[in-house]
Amino acid sequence: QVIYVLYLVGLVIGISGLVGIVLAYVNRRKSEAWVETHYTYIIRTFWIGLLYALVSCVLILAFIGMFLLFAVAVWFIARCIIGLQAVGRGEPVRNPQSWLI
């Protein structure tokens, strides 16, 4: 749960997102199988979100990047909330390899 919260706070204070990704990589192999799905999910959320954000920043020159940055933020927040709900229920993430939600 801490990493999901760090990611959400990272939207405002960027360094907490970096702390979250480091914690996810450090703890990934030290956990139970259902918790490991959350680590995989949150690691992929970070890297895919970074990719989407970089593409959106490039597309700002084409005047659609701002809309895409907003969509990336919504996607990122949705993935964090879905993950928080699942970990709160003690359930694994259903499809941690997904690029969508």
N, CA, C and O atoms as a GROMACS GRO file, in nm:
protein
  404
    1GLN      N    1   0.082  -0.119   0.000
    1GLN     CA    2   0.000   0.000   0.000
    1GLN      C    3   0.087   0.126   0.000
    1GLN      O    4   0.050   0.227  -0.059
    2VAL      N    5   0.200   0.117   0.065
    2VAL     CA    6   0.287   0.233   0.076
    2VAL      C    7   0.335   0.278  -0.062
    2VAL      O    8   0.342   0.398  -0.090
    3ILE      N    9   0.368   0.184  -0.147
    3ILE     CA   10   0.419   0.219  -0.280
    3ILE      C   11   0.310   0.284  -0.364
    3ILE      O   12   0.337   0.380  -0.436
    4TYR      N   13   0.189   0.234  -0.357
    4TYR     CA   14   0.079   0.297  -0.430
    4TYR      C   15   0.060   0.443  -0.383
    4TYR      O   16   0.042   0.532  -0.465
    5VAL      N   17   0.066   0.465  -0.254
    5VAL     CA   18   0.050   0.600  -0.200
    5VAL      C   19   0.168   0.687  -0.243
    5VAL      O   20   0.149   0.804  -0.278
    6LEU      N   21   0.289   0.632  -0.240
    6LEU     CA   22   0.405   0.708  -0.286
    6LEU      C   23   0.389   0.750  -0.432
    6LEU      O   24   0.426   0.861  -0.469
    7TYR      N   25   0.336   0.662  -0.512
    7TYR     CA   26   0.312   0.696  -0.653
    7TYR      C   27   0.211   0.809  -0.668
    7TYR      O   28   0.231   0.901  -0.746
    8LEU      N   29   0.102   0.801  -0.592
    8LEU     CA   30   0.001   0.906  -0.600
    8LEU      C   31   0.056   1.040  -0.552
    8LEU      O   32   0.029   1.144  -0.612
    9VAL      N   33   0.134   1.037  -0.445
    9VAL     CA   34   0.198   1.159  -0.397
    9VAL      C   35   0.302   1.206  -0.499
    9VAL      O   36   0.328   1.326  -0.510
   10GLY      N   37   0.360   1.113  -0.572
   10GLY     CA   38   0.460   1.145  -0.673
   10GLY      C   39   0.407   1.231  -0.786
   10GLY      O   40   0.485   1.294  -0.857
   11LEU      N   41   0.277   1.234  -0.805
   11LEU     CA   42   0.219   1.323  -0.905
   11LEU      C   43   0.238   1.469  -0.866
   11LEU      O   44   0.241   1.558  -0.952
   12VAL      N   45   0.252   1.493  -0.735
   12VAL     CA   46   0.274   1.629  -0.686
   12VAL      C   47   0.421   1.651  -0.650
   12VAL      O   48   0.479   1.754  -0.683
   13ILE      N   49   0.478   1.553  -0.582
   13ILE     CA   50   0.619   1.559  -0.539
   13ILE      C   51   0.691   1.444  -0.608
   13ILE      O   52   0.684   1.330  -0.562
   14GLY      N   53   0.759   1.472  -0.716
   14GLY     CA   54   0.815   1.370  -0.804
   14GLY      C   55   0.908   1.270  -0.738
   14GLY      O   56   0.912   1.154  -0.781
   15ILE      N   57   0.981   1.309  -0.638
   15ILE     CA   58   1.082   1.220  -0.579
   15ILE      C   59   1.018   1.099  -0.511
   15ILE      O   60   1.080   0.993  -0.504
   16SER      N   61   0.896   1.113  -0.460
   16SER     CA   62   0.834   0.999  -0.391
   16SER      C   63   0.803   0.885  -0.489
   16SER      O   64   0.803   0.769  -0.449
   17GLY      N   65   0.777   0.917  -0.614
   17GLY     CA   66   0.758   0.812  -0.714
   17GLY      C   67   0.885   0.732  -0.735
   17GLY      O   68   0.880   0.611  -0.753
   18LEU      N   69   0.999   0.800  -0.733
   18LEU     CA   70   1.127   0.730  -0.747
   18LEU      C   71   1.155   0.642  -0.626
   18LEU      O   72   1.207   0.531  -0.640
   19VAL      N   73   1.120   0.690  -0.508
   19VAL     CA   74   1.134   0.609  -0.386
   19VAL      C   75   1.046   0.484  -0.398
   19VAL      O   76   1.088   0.375  -0.360
   20GLY      N   77   0.926   0.501  -0.450
   20GLY     CA   78   0.834   0.389  -0.467
   20GLY      C   79   0.887   0.284  -0.562
   20GLY      O   80   0.876   0.165  -0.533
   21ILE      N   81   0.945   0.324  -0.675
   21ILE     CA   82   0.997   0.225  -0.771
   21ILE      C   83   1.116   0.150  -0.712
   21ILE      O   84   1.131   0.030  -0.735
   22VAL      N   85   1.200   0.219  -0.636
   22VAL     CA   86   1.314   0.152  -0.571
   22VAL      C   87   1.263   0.050  -0.470
   22VAL      O   88   1.312  -0.063  -0.465
   23LEU      N   89   1.165   0.089  -0.389
   23LEU     CA   90   1.108  -0.004  -0.291
   23LEU      C   91   1.045  -0.126  -0.359
   23LEU      O   92   1.057  -0.238  -0.310
   24ALA      N   93   0.979  -0.103  -0.470
   24ALA     CA   94   0.916  -0.214  -0.542
   24ALA      C   95   1.020  -0.312  -0.593
   24ALA      O   96   1.001  -0.433  -0.580
   25TYR      N   97   1.128  -0.263  -0.650
   25TYR     CA   98   1.233  -0.352  -0.699
   25TYR      C   99   1.303  -0.426  -0.586
   25TYR      O  100   1.335  -0.544  -0.599
   26VAL      N  101   1.327  -0.358  -0.474
   26VAL     CA  102   1.396  -0.419  -0.361
   26VAL      C  103   1.312  -0.530  -0.298
   26VAL      O  104   1.366  -0.635  -0.262
   27ASN      N  105   1.183  -0.510  -0.286
   27ASN     CA  106   1.096  -0.605  -0.216
   27ASN      C  107   1.028  -0.706  -0.306
   27ASN      O  108   0.957  -0.794  -0.258
   28ARG      N  109   1.048  -0.697  -0.435
   28ARG     CA  110   0.976  -0.779  -0.532
   28ARG      C  111   0.992  -0.929  -0.507
   28ARG      O  112   0.892  -1.001  -0.505
   29ARG      N  113   1.109  -0.977  -0.490
   29ARG     CA  114   1.134  -1.121  -0.477
   29ARG      C  115   1.127  -1.172  -0.333
   29ARG      O  116   1.150  -1.290  -0.308
   30LYS      N  117   1.096  -1.084  -0.239
   30LYS     CA  118   1.095  -1.122  -0.098
   30LYS      C  119   0.954  -1.142  -0.045
   30LYS      O  120   0.934  -1.145   0.077
   31SER      N  121   0.856  -1.156  -0.133
   31SER     CA  122   0.717  -1.157  -0.088
   31SER      C  123   0.643  -1.281  -0.135
   31SER      O  124   0.695  -1.362  -0.213
   32GLU      N  125   0.521  -1.294  -0.087
   32GLU     CA  126   0.434  -1.403  -0.130
   32GLU      C  127   0.393  -1.380  -0.275
   32GLU      O  128   0.408  -1.271  -0.328
   33ALA      N  129   0.340  -1.484  -0.338
   33ALA     CA  130   0.306  -1.478  -0.480
   33ALA      C  131   0.201  -1.372  -0.510
   33ALA      O  132   0.214  -1.300  -0.609
   34TRP      N  133   0.098  -1.360  -0.426
   34TRP     CA  134  -0.007  -1.262  -0.455
   34TRP      C  135   0.044  -1.120  -0.439
   34TRP      O  136  -0.002  -1.029  -0.509
   35VAL      N  137   0.138  -1.098  -0.346
   35VAL     CA  138   0.196  -0.964  -0.328
   35VAL      C  139   0.291  -0.933  -0.443
   35VAL      O  140   0.304  -0.817  -0.484
   36GLU      N  141   0.356  -1.035  -0.495
   36GLU     CA  142   0.447  -1.014  -0.607
   36GLU      C  143   0.374  -0.964  -0.732
   36GLU      O  144   0.431  -0.890  -0.812
   37THR      N  145   0.247  -1.004  -0.748
   37THR     CA  146   0.170  -0.951  -0.862
   37THR      C  147   0.152  -0.800  -0.848
   37THR      O  148   0.149  -0.728  -0.949
   38HIS      N  149   0.140  -0.752  -0.726
   38HIS     CA  150   0.128  -0.608  -0.704
   38HIS      C  151   0.259  -0.537  -0.738
   38HIS      O  152   0.258  -0.430  -0.797
   39TYR      N  153   0.371  -0.597  -0.700
   39TYR     CA  154   0.500  -0.536  -0.733
   39TYR      C  155   0.519  -0.531  -0.884
   39TYR      O  156   0.564  -0.429  -0.937
   40THR      N  157   0.486  -0.638  -0.953
   40THR     CA  158   0.496  -0.639  -1.099
   40THR      C  159   0.407  -0.530  -1.159
   40THR      O  160   0.448  -0.456  -1.247
   41TYR      N  161   0.285  -0.522  -1.110
   41TYR     CA  162   0.187  -0.424  -1.158
   41TYR      C  163   0.237  -0.281  -1.136
   41TYR      O  164   0.227  -0.197  -1.226
   42ILE      N  165   0.288  -0.254  -1.018
   42ILE     CA  166   0.329  -0.117  -0.985
   42ILE      C  167   0.458  -0.080  -1.057
   42ILE      O  168   0.476   0.036  -1.094
   43ILE      N  169   0.548  -0.175  -1.079
   43ILE     CA  170   0.669  -0.148  -1.157
   43ILE      C  171   0.632  -0.116  -1.301
   43ILE      O  172   0.683  -0.021  -1.359
   44ARG      N  173   0.543  -0.196  -1.357
   44ARG     CA  174   0.499  -0.170  -1.495
   44ARG      C  175   0.422  -0.039  -1.505
   44ARG      O  176   0.433   0.031  -1.605
   45THR      N  177   0.346  -0.004  -1.402
   45THR     CA  178   0.274   0.123  -1.401
   45THR      C  179   0.374   0.239  -1.410
   45THR      O  180   0.351   0.335  -1.484
   46PHE      N  181   0.483   0.230  -1.337
   46PHE     CA  182   0.583   0.336  -1.340
   46PHE      C  183   0.645   0.351  -1.478
   46PHE      O  184   0.646   0.460  -1.535
   47TRP      N  185   0.695   0.240  -1.534
   47TRP     CA  186   0.767   0.249  -1.662
   47TRP      C  187   0.674   0.279  -1.779
   47TRP      O  188   0.710   0.358  -1.867
   48ILE      N  189   0.557   0.219  -1.782
   48ILE     CA  190   0.462   0.247  -1.891
   48ILE      C  191   0.412   0.392  -1.879
   48ILE      O  192   0.398   0.461  -1.980
   49GLY      N  193   0.386   0.437  -1.757
   49GLY     CA  194   0.344   0.575  -1.736
   49GLY      C  195   0.451   0.674  -1.781
   49GLY      O  196   0.420   0.778  -1.840
   50LEU      N  197   0.577   0.641  -1.752
   50LEU     CA  198   0.687   0.727  -1.797
   50LEU      C  199   0.694   0.732  -1.949
   50LEU      O  200   0.714   0.838  -2.007
   51LEU      N  201   0.678   0.617  -2.013
   51LEU     CA  202   0.677   0.612  -2.160
   51LEU      C  203   0.563   0.696  -2.216
   51LEU      O  204   0.584   0.778  -2.306
   52TYR      N  205   0.442   0.677  -2.164
   52TYR     CA  206   0.326   0.753  -2.210
   52TYR      C  207   0.348   0.904  -2.189
   52TYR      O  208   0.313   0.985  -2.275
   53ALA      N  209   0.405   0.941  -2.074
   53ALA     CA  210   0.428   1.083  -2.045
   53ALA      C  211   0.531   1.143  -2.140
   53ALA      O  212   0.515   1.256  -2.186
   54LEU      N  213   0.637   1.068  -2.171
   54LEU     CA  214   0.738   1.118  -2.264
   54LEU      C  215   0.679   1.138  -2.404
   54LEU      O  216   0.706   1.239  -2.470
   55VAL      N  217   0.600   1.042  -2.449
   55VAL     CA  218   0.535   1.055  -2.580
   55VAL      C  219   0.442   1.176  -2.579
   55VAL      O  220   0.436   1.251  -2.677
   56SER      N  221   0.369   1.195  -2.471
   56SER     CA  222   0.278   1.309  -2.460
   56SER      C  223   0.354   1.441  -2.463
   56SER      O  224   0.309   1.537  -2.525
   57CYS      N  225   0.470   1.445  -2.397
   57CYS     CA  226   0.551   1.568  -2.397
   57CYS      C  227   0.600   1.601  -2.537
   57CYS      O  228   0.604   1.718  -2.576
   58VAL      N  229   0.638   1.500  -2.613
   58VAL     CA  230   0.681   1.523  -2.751
   58VAL      C  231   0.562   1.574  -2.833
   58VAL      O  232   0.579   1.662  -2.918
   59LEU      N  233   0.445   1.519  -2.809
   59LEU     CA  234   0.327   1.557  -2.886
   59LEU      C  235   0.268   1.692  -2.845
   59LEU      O  236   0.172   1.739  -2.907
   60ILE      N  237   0.323   1.754  -2.742
   60ILE     CA  238   0.279   1.888  -2.706
   60ILE      C  239   0.304   1.982  -2.824
   60ILE      O  240   0.230   2.078  -2.846
   61LEU      N  241   0.409   1.953  -2.900
   61LEU     CA  242   0.438   2.034  -3.018
   61LEU      C  243   0.326   2.024  -3.122
   61LEU      O  244   0.308   2.116  -3.202
   62ALA      N  245   0.251   1.914  -3.120
   62ALA     CA  246   0.140   1.897  -3.213
   62ALA      C  247   0.006   1.935  -3.148
   62ALA      O  248  -0.101   1.907  -3.202
   63PHE      N  249   0.014   1.999  -3.033
   63PHE     CA  250  -0.103   2.052  -2.962
   63PHE      C  251  -0.200   1.946  -2.910
   63PHE      O  252  -0.310   1.982  -2.867
   64ILE      N  253  -0.164   1.819  -2.912
   64ILE     CA  254  -0.250   1.718  -2.850
   64ILE      C  255  -0.186   1.660  -2.726
   64ILE      O  256  -0.247   1.580  -2.654
   65GLY      N  257  -0.063   1.700  -2.700
   65GLY     CA  258   0.010   1.647  -2.586
   65GLY      C  259  -0.051   1.678  -2.452
   65GLY      O  260  -0.045   1.596  -2.361
   66MET      N  261  -0.112   1.796  -2.438
   66MET     CA  262  -0.173   1.832  -2.310
   66MET      C  263  -0.291   1.741  -2.278
   66MET      O  264  -0.310   1.700  -2.163
   67PHE      N  265  -0.368   1.708  -2.379
   67PHE     CA  266  -0.481   1.616  -2.359
   67PHE      C  267  -0.429   1.476  -2.323
   67PHE      O  268  -0.486   1.407  -2.238
   68LEU      N  269  -0.322   1.436  -2.390
   68LEU     CA  270  -0.264   1.305  -2.362
   68LEU      C  271  -0.201   1.300  -2.223
   68LEU      O  272  -0.210   1.198  -2.155
   69LEU      N  273  -0.138   1.409  -2.180
   69LEU     CA  274  -0.082   1.412  -2.044
   69LEU      C  275  -0.193   1.398  -1.940
   69LEU      O  276  -0.175   1.330  -1.839
   70PHE      N  277  -0.306   1.462  -1.963
   70PHE     CA  278  -0.420   1.447  -1.873
   70PHE      C  279  -0.468   1.303  -1.871
   70PHE      O  280  -0.498   1.248  -1.765
   71ALA      N  281  -0.476   1.241  -1.990
   71ALA     CA  282  -0.520   1.100  -1.999
   71ALA      C  283  -0.421   1.008  -1.928
   71ALA      O  284  -0.463   0.913  -1.862
   72VAL      N  285  -0.293   1.036  -1.939
   72VAL     CA  286  -0.191   0.955  -1.870
   72VAL      C  287  -0.208   0.968  -1.719
   72VAL      O  288  -0.197   0.870  -1.647
   73ALA      N  289  -0.234   1.089  -1.672
   73ALA     CA  290  -0.254   1.109  -1.528
   73ALA      C  291  -0.376   1.032  -1.478
   73ALA      O  292  -0.372   0.971  -1.372
   74VAL      N  293  -0.483   1.036  -1.554
   74VAL     CA  294  -0.604   0.961  -1.517
   74VAL      C  295  -0.575   0.811  -1.516
   74VAL      O  296  -0.616   0.740  -1.424
   75TRP      N  297  -0.505   0.762  -1.619
   75TRP     CA  298  -0.467   0.621  -1.628
   75TRP      C  299  -0.383   0.580  -1.507
   75TRP      O  300  -0.407   0.476  -1.446
   76PHE      N  301  -0.285   0.663  -1.474
   76PHE     CA  302  -0.194   0.635  -1.363
   76PHE      C  303  -0.270   0.629  -1.230
   76PHE      O  304  -0.249   0.537  -1.151
   77ILE      N  305  -0.357   0.727  -1.207
   77ILE     CA  306  -0.436   0.731  -1.084
   77ILE      C  307  -0.530   0.611  -1.077
   77ILE      O  308  -0.546   0.551  -0.970
   78ALA      N  309  -0.592   0.576  -1.189
   78ALA     CA  310  -0.683   0.461  -1.191
   78ALA      C  311  -0.609   0.332  -1.156
   78ALA      O  312  -0.660   0.250  -1.079
   79ARG      N  313  -0.490   0.312  -1.213
   79ARG     CA  314  -0.414   0.191  -1.181
   79ARG      C  315  -0.374   0.186  -1.034
   79ARG      O  316  -0.377   0.080  -0.973
   80CYS      N  317  -0.338   0.300  -0.979
   80CYS     CA  318  -0.301   0.302  -0.837
   80CYS      C  319  -0.421   0.272  -0.748
   80CYS      O  320  -0.409   0.200  -0.649
   81ILE      N  321  -0.536   0.327  -0.782
   81ILE     CA  322  -0.656   0.302  -0.702
   81ILE      C  323  -0.699   0.156  -0.713
   81ILE      O  324  -0.736   0.095  -0.613
   82ILE      N  325  -0.694   0.100  -0.833
   82ILE     CA  326  -0.728  -0.041  -0.850
   82ILE      C  327  -0.634  -0.129  -0.769
   82ILE      O  328  -0.677  -0.224  -0.704
   83GLY      N  329  -0.506  -0.097  -0.773
   83GLY     CA  330  -0.408  -0.172  -0.694
   83GLY      C  331  -0.431  -0.159  -0.545
   83GLY      O  332  -0.422  -0.258  -0.472
   84LEU      N  333  -0.460  -0.038  -0.500
   84LEU     CA  334  -0.487  -0.017  -0.358
   84LEU      C  335  -0.609  -0.096  -0.312
   84LEU      O  336  -0.609  -0.154  -0.203
   85GLN      N  337  -0.713  -0.098  -0.394
   85GLN     CA  338  -0.832  -0.174  -0.357
   85GLN      C  339  -0.803  -0.324  -0.349
   85GLN      O  340  -0.848  -0.391  -0.256
   86ALA      N  341  -0.727  -0.374  -0.445
   86ALA     CA  342  -0.696  -0.518  -0.445
   86ALA      C  343  -0.608  -0.556  -0.326
   86ALA      O  344  -0.633  -0.657  -0.261
   87VAL      N  345  -0.507  -0.476  -0.298
   87VAL     CA  346  -0.419  -0.510  -0.185
   87VAL      C  347  -0.495  -0.494  -0.053
   87VAL      O  348  -0.466  -0.566   0.042
   88GLY      N  349  -0.588  -0.401  -0.045
   88GLY     CA  350  -0.670  -0.386   0.075
   88GLY      C  351  -0.757  -0.507   0.101
   88GLY      O  352  -0.785  -0.541   0.216
   89ARG      N  353  -0.801  -0.573  -0.006
   89ARG     CA  354  -0.881  -0.694   0.007
   89ARG      C  355  -0.795  -0.819   0.020
   89ARG      O  356  -0.847  -0.928   0.044
   90GLY      N  357  -0.663  -0.804   0.006
   90GLY     CA  358  -0.572  -0.918   0.014
   90GLY      C  359  -0.574  -1.005  -0.110
   90GLY      O  360  -0.547  -1.125  -0.103
   91GLU      N  361  -0.607  -0.946  -0.224
   91GLU     CA  362  -0.617  -1.019  -0.350
   91GLU      C  363  -0.500  -0.983  -0.442
   91GLU      O  364  -0.445  -0.873  -0.432
   92PRO      N  365  -0.463  -1.074  -0.531
   92PRO     CA  366  -0.361  -1.040  -0.631
   92PRO      C  367  -0.421  -0.951  -0.740
   92PRO      O  368  -0.542  -0.943  -0.755
   93VAL      N  369  -0.334  -0.886  -0.815
   93VAL     CA  370  -0.379  -0.811  -0.932
   93VAL      C  371  -0.412  -0.913  -1.039
   93VAL      O  372  -0.335  -1.006  -1.063
   94ARG      N  373  -0.526  -0.897  -1.104
   94ARG     CA  374  -0.572  -0.998  -1.200
   94ARG      C  375  -0.480  -1.012  -1.321
   94ARG      O  376  -0.448  -1.124  -1.361
   95ASN      N  377  -0.438  -0.902  -1.378
   95ASN     CA  378  -0.350  -0.908  -1.494
   95ASN      C  379  -0.237  -0.806  -1.477
   95ASN      O  380  -0.244  -0.695  -1.530
   96PRO      N  381  -0.131  -0.845  -1.403
   96PRO     CA  382  -0.025  -0.748  -1.375
   96PRO      C  383   0.057  -0.709  -1.499
   96PRO      O  384   0.131  -0.610  -1.494
   97GLN      N  385   0.046  -0.783  -1.607
   97GLN     CA  386   0.123  -0.754  -1.729
   97GLN      C  387   0.049  -0.659  -1.822
   97GLN      O  388   0.101  -0.625  -1.929
   98SER      N  389  -0.069  -0.616  -1.785
   98SER     CA  390  -0.152  -0.533  -1.872
   98SER      C  391  -0.093  -0.394  -1.895
   98SER      O  392  -0.029  -0.337  -1.807
   99TRP      N  393  -0.116  -0.342  -2.016
   99TRP     CA  394  -0.076  -0.205  -2.049
   99TRP      C  395  -0.190  -0.108  -2.022
   99TRP      O  396  -0.169   0.013  -2.015
  100LEU      N  397  -0.308  -0.160  -2.007
  100LEU     CA  398  -0.424  -0.076  -1.982
  100LEU      C  399  -0.453  -0.074  -1.833
  100LEU      O  400  -0.360  -0.068  -1.753
  101ILE      N  401  -0.577  -0.077  -1.796
  101ILE     CA  402  -0.612  -0.073  -1.654
  101ILE      C  403  -0.636  -0.214  -1.609
  101ILE      O  404  -0.668  -0.237  -1.493
   0.00000   0.00000   0.00000
